[in-house]
Short mmCIF file of C-alpha atoms and ligand atoms in Angstrom, two decimals:
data_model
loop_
_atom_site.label_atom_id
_atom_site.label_comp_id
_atom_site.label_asym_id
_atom_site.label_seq_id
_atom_site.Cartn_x
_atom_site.Cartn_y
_atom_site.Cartn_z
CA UNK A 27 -6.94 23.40 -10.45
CA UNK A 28 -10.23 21.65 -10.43
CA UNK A 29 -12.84 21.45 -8.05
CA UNK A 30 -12.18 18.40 -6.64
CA UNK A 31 -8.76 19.54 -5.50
CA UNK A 32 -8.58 19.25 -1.80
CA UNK A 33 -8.42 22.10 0.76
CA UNK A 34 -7.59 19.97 3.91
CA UNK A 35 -4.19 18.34 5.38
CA UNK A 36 -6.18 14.79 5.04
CA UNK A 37 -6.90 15.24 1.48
CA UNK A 38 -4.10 16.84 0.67
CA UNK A 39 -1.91 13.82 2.40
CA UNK A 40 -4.56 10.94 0.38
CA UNK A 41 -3.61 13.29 -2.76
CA UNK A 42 -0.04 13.23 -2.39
CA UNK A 43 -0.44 9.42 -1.27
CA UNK A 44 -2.05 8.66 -4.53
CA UNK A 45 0.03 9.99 -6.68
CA UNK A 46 3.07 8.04 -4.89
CA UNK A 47 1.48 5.20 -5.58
CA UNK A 48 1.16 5.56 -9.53
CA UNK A 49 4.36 6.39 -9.89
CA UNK A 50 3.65 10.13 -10.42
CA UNK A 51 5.81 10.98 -7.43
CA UNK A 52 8.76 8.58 -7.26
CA UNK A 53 10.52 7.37 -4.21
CA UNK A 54 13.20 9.68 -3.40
CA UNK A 55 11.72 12.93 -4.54
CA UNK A 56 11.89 15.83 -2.83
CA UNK A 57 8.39 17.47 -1.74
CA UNK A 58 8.61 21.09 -1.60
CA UNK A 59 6.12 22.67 0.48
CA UNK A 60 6.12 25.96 -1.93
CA UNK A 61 5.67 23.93 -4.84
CA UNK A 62 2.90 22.00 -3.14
CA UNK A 63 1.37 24.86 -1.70
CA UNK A 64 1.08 26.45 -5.37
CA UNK A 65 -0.52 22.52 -6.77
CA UNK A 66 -2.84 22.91 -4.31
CA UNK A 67 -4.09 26.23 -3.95
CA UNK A 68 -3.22 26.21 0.16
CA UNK A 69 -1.33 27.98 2.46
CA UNK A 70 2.21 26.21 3.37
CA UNK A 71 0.72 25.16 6.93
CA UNK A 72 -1.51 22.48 5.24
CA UNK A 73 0.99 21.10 3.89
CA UNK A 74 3.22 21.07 6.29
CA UNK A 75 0.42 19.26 8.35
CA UNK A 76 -0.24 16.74 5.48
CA UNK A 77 3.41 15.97 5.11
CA UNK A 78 3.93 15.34 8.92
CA UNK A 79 1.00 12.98 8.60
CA UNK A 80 2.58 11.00 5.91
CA UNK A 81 5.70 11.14 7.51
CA UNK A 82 4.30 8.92 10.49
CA UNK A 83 2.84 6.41 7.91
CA UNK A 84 6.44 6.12 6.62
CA UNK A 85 5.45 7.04 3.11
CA UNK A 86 7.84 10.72 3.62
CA UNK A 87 10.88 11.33 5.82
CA UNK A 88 11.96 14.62 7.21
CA UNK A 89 15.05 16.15 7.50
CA UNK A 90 15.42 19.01 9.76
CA UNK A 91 17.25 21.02 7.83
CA UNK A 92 16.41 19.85 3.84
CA UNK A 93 12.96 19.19 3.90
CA UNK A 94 10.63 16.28 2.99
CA UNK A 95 11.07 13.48 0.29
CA UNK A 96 9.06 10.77 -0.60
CA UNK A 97 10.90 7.73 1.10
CA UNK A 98 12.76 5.47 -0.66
CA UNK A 99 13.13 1.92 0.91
CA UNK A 100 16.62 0.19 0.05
CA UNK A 101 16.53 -3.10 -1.66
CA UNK A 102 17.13 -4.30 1.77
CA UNK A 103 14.33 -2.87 3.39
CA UNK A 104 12.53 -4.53 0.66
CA UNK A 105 13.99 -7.84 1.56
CA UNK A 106 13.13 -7.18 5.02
CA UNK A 107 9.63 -6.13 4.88
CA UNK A 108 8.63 -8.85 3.01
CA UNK A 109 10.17 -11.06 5.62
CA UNK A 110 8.27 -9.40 8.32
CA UNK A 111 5.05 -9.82 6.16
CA UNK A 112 6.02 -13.72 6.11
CA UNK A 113 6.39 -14.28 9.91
CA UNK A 114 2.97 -12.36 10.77
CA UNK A 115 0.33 -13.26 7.58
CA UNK A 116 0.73 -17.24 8.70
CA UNK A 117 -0.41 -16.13 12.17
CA UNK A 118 -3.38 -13.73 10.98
CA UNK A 119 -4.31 -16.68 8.73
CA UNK A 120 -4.11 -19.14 11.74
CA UNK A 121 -6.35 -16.44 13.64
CA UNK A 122 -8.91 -15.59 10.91
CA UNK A 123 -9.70 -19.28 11.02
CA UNK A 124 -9.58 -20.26 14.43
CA UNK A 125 -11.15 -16.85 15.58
CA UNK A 126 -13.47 -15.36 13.24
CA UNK A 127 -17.34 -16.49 12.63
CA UNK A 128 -18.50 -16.34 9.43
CA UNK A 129 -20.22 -12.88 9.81
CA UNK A 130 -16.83 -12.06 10.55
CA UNK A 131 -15.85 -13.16 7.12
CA UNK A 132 -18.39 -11.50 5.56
CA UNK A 133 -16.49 -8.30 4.41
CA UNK A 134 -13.81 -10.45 2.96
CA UNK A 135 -16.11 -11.53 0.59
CA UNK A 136 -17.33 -8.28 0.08
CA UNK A 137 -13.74 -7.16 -0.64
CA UNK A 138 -13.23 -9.63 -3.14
CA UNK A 139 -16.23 -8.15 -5.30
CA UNK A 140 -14.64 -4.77 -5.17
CA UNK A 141 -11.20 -5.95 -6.47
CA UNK A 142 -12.75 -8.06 -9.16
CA UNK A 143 -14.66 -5.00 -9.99
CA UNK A 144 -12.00 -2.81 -10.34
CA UNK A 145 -10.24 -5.27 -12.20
CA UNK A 146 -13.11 -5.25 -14.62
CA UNK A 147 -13.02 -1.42 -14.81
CA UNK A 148 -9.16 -1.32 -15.36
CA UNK A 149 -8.72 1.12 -12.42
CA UNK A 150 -5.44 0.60 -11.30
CA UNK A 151 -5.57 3.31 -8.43
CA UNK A 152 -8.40 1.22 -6.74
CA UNK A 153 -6.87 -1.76 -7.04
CA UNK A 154 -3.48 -0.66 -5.90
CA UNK A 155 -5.36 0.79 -2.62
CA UNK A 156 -7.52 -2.87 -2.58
CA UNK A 157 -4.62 -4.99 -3.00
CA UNK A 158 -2.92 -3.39 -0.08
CA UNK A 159 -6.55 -3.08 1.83
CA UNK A 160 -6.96 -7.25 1.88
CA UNK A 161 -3.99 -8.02 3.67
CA UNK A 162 -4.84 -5.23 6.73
CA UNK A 163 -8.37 -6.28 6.51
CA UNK A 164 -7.60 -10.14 7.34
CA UNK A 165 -5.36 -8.56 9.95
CA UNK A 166 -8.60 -7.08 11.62
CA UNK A 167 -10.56 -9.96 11.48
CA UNK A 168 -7.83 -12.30 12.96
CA UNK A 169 -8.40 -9.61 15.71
CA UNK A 170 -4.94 -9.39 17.20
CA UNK A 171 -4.88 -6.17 17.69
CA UNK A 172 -0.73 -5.41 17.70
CA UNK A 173 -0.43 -7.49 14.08
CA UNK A 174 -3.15 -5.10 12.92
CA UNK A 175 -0.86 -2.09 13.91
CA UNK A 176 1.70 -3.28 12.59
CA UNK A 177 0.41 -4.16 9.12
CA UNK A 178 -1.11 -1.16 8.76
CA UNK A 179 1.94 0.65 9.07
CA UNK A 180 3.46 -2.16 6.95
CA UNK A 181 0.59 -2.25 3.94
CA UNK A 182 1.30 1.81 2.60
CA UNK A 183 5.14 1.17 2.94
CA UNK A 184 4.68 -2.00 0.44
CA UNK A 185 3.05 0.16 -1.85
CA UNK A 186 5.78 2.52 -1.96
CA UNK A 187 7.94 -0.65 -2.95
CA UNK A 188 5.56 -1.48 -5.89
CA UNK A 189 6.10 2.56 -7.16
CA UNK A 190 9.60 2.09 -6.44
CA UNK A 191 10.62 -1.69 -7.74
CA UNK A 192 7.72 -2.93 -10.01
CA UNK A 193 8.09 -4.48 -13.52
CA UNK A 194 5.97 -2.81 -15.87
CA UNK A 195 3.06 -5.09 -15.70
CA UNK A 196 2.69 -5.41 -11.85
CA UNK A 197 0.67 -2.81 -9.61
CA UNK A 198 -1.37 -4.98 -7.32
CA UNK A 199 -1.83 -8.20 -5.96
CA UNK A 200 -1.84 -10.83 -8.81
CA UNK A 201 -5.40 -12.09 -9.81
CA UNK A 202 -7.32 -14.42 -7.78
CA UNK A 203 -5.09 -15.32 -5.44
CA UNK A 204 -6.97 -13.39 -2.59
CA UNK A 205 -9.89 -15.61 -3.73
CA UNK A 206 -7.86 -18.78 -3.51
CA UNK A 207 -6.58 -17.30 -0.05
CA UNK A 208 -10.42 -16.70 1.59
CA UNK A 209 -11.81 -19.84 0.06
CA UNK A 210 -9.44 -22.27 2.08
CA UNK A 211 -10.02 -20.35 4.99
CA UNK A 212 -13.69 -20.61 4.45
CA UNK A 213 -12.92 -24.94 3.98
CA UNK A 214 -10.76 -24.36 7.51
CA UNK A 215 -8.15 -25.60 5.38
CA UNK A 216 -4.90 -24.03 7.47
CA UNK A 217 -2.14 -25.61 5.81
CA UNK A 218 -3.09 -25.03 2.12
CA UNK A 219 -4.65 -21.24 3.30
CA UNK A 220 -0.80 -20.78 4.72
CA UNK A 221 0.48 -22.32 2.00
CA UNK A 222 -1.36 -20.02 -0.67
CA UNK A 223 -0.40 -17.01 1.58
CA UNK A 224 3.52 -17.68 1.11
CA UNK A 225 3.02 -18.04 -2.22
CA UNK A 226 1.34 -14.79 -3.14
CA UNK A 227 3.77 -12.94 -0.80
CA UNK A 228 7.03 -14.89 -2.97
CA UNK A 229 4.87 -13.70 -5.96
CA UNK A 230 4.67 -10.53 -5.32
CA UNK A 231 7.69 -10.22 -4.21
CA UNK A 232 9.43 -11.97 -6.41
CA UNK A 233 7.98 -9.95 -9.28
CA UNK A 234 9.62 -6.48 -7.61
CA UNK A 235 12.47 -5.34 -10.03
CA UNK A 236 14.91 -4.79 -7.41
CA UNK A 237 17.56 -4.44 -9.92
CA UNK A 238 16.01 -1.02 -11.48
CA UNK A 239 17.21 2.79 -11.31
CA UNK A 240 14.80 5.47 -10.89
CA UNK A 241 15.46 8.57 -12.22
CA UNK A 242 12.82 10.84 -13.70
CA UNK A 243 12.43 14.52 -14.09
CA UNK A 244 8.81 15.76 -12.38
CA UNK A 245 6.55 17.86 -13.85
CA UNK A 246 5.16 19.60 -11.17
CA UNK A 247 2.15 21.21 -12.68
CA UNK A 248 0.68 17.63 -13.90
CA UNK A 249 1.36 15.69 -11.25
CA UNK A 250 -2.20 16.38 -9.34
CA UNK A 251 -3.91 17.47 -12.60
ZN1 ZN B 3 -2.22 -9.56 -1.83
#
């Protein structure tokens, strides 16, 4: 146990959260608060807390009587959430441009830096948390505020898909296509910004192994090492 191990539900749930999303927890598994409560050095009550929190962001379900698992989205929820993703990112597009100013913008640009950053540094964790961060942050600045809800409840759950149904080479968004994305928004180009959107979303999903099996044995005492 090291010291940056965390002693709060919050950083227990981002811990937990983390480690779904490199595959160190896979979709499915069950979460035992007494092994959890051993990982991380806390009483059960934290964890139940940081379970219940990831539970509302749909990344855990409860059962009453079994306990908590990591959730595990069919192949048709997969379907289905990119679907939704297609029917609201043309809208937040249509908004960012028709809405925003360009101090509004700003931060995309900013985000952009970070993910080619990250990209530089190979660190997949950031750019896994990026990837999913553009799409909620265009959200924001397209400023309808029930698409932002929405996508932020959708963005953690489409990780969850990439830990469940990703070839071995995919973990984020694919490179420079956010850029290609912000820089016809920034020409007020609507059609080709729409047009680049639906593209990235068919790429991404399209490069989700929904054909593969998980099955893995965990090793508890490594998984938040
Ligand atoms: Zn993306």
């Amino acid at each position: 146990m090291d010291l940056n191990t965390p002693q709060d539900a919050d950083g227990i749930a981002e811990h937990i959260t983390i480690a779904i999303m490199e595959h160190r927890l896979p979709p499915g598994i069950k979460l035992a608060e007494e092994k959890l409560a051993i990982a991380f050095g806390v009483g059960r009550n934290k964890i139940r807390q940081a379970l219940m929190a990831l539970a509302k962001e749909g990344l855990v379900k409860l059962h009453p009587n079994r306990g908590a698992f990591v959730t595990s989205p069919t192949v048709q929820e997969t379907r289905d959430l990119f679907a939704t993703r297609r029917l609201l990112e043309p809208e937040i597009i249509r908004n960012v441009i028709h809405r925003s100013t360009k101090a509004q913008r700003k931060p995309l640009h900013a985000h952009l830096k970070k993910e080619a950053l990250a990209r530089k540094n190979q660190d997949r964790r950031a750019l896994i948390k990026l990837s999913g961060d553009f799409h909620s942050l265009l959200a924001e600045i397209g400023g309808n505020s029930f698409i932002t809800r929405i996508m932020r409840q959708l963005c953690p759950v489409t990780s969850l898909m990439h830990a469940l149904y990703d070839g071995p080479q995919m973990h984020a968004c694919p490179e420079d296509e956010h850029s290609a994305i912000v820089a016809a928004i920034e020409a007020q180009d609507e059609k080709r910004a729409i047009a680049l959107m639906l593209h990235h979303l068919a790429h991404v999903e399209s490069v989700l192994d929904l054909s593969q099996e998980q099955h893995s044995a965990i090793r508890w005492e490594s998984v938040f090492g």
